[in-house]
XYZ file of C-alpha atoms in Angstrom:
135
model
C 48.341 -17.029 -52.477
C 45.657 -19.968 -52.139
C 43.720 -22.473 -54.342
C 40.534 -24.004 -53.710
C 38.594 -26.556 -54.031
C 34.505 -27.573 -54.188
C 33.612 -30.870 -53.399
C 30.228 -32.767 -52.087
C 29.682 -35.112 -48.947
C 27.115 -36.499 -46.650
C 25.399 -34.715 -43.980
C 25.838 -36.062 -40.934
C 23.012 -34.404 -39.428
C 20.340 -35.268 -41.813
C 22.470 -37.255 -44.589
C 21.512 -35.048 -47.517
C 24.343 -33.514 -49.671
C 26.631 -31.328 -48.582
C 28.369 -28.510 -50.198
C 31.955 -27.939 -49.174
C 34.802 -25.851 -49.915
C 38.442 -26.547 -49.361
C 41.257 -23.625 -49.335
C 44.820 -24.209 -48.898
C 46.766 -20.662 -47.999
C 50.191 -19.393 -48.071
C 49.287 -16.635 -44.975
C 52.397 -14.979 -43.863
C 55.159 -18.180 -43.574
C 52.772 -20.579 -43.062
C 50.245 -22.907 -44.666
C 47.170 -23.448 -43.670
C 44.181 -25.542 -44.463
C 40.310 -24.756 -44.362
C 37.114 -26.560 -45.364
C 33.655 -24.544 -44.622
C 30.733 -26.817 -45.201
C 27.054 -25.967 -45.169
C 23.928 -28.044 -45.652
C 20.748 -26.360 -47.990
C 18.743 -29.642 -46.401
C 19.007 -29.365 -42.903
C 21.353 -25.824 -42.181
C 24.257 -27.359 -40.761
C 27.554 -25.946 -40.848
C 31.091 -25.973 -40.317
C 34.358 -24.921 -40.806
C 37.396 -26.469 -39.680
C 41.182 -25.051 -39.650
C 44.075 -27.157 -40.107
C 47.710 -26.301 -41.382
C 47.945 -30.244 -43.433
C 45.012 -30.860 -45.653
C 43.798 -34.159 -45.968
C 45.220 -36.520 -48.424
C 42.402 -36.839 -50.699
C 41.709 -33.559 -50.624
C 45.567 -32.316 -51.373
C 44.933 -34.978 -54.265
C 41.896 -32.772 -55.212
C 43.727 -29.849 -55.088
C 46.749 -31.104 -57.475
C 43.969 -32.606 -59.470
C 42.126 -29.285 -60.390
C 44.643 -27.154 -60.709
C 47.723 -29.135 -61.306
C 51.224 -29.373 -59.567
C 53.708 -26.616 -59.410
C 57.327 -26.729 -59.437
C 60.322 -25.860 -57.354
C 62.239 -23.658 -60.304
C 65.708 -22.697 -58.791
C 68.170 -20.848 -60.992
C 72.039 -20.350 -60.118
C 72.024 -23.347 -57.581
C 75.751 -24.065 -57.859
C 77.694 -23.783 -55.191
C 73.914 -23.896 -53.190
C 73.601 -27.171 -52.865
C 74.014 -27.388 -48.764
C 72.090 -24.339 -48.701
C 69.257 -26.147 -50.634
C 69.250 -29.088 -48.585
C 69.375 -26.992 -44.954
C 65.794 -25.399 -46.153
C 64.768 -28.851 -47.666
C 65.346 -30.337 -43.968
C 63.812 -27.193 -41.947
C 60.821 -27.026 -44.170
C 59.900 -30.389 -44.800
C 61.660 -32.078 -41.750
C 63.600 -34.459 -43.737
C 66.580 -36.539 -42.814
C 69.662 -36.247 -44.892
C 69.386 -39.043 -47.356
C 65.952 -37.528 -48.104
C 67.216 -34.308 -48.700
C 69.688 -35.420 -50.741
C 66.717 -36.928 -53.058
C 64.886 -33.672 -52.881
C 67.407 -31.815 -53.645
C 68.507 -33.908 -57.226
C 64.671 -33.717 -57.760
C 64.588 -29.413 -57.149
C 67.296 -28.911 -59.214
C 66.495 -31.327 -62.275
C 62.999 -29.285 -61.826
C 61.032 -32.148 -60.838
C 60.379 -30.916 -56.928
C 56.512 -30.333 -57.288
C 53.331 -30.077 -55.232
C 50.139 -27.254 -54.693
C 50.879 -23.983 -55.696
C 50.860 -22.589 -52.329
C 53.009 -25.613 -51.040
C 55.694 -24.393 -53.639
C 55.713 -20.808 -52.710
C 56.488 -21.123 -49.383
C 59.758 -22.979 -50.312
C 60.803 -20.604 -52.753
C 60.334 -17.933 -50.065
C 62.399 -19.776 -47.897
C 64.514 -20.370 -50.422
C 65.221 -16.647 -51.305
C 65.362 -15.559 -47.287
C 68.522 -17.997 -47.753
C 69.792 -16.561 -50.789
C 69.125 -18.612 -53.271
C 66.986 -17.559 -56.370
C 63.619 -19.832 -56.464
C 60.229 -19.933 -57.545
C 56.813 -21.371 -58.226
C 55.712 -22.075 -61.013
C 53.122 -23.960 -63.318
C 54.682 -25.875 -66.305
């Protein structure tokens, strides 16, 4: 599960433009983050791992290819359940929790594609019926 992204910078070896590639990735229970960049000017290249892409570029990302949403179906009686994987996954305190959890279940929880996957796969390892999805 990933989405991409193409984008053009500066060199910063020669400052002619450079062609770069952004990939967010659901791999295994984790997200991760990778840009590989290489210059037709001057040869320089680079790729750089992270498991947080940057702003902009997570802006990109939603940009392109649009948000998902959180979709969870038979929540009642789930709602602590919800919230437990809300804090884990997205280390929030309770009062934001609570927020994220009205927002998940009025289906307005939303973010990349892989972003939402992982939380409905958290989600179901708790129990609880969830998925991604575009609207």
């Amino acid at each position: 599960m990933s989405e991409s992204i193409g984008y053009l910078t500066v060199c910063q070896d020669c400052g002619a433009w450079l062609e770069c590639w952004g990939v967010q990735a659901l791999v295994g229970t984790s997200l991760q983050w990778d840009v590989a960049m290489t210059c037709s000017a001057c040869g320089a290249a680079m790729f750089v791992c992270d498991d947080v892409p940057p702003a902009s570029l997570r802006d990109q990302l939603l940009s392109e290819h649009g948000a998902a949403r959180l979709r969870v179906t038979s929540a009642q009686g789930k709602s602590v359940a919800i919230m437990r994987v809300l804090r884990a996954e997205l280390k929030l305190d309770l009062a934001e929790a609570r927020t994220a959890l009205g927002r998940v279940l009025a289906g307005e929880f939303s973010g990349t594609f892989p972003e939402m996957e992982l939380l409905a796969r958290k989600l179901r390892e708790a129990g609880i019926s969830a998925v991604a999805a575009r609207p």
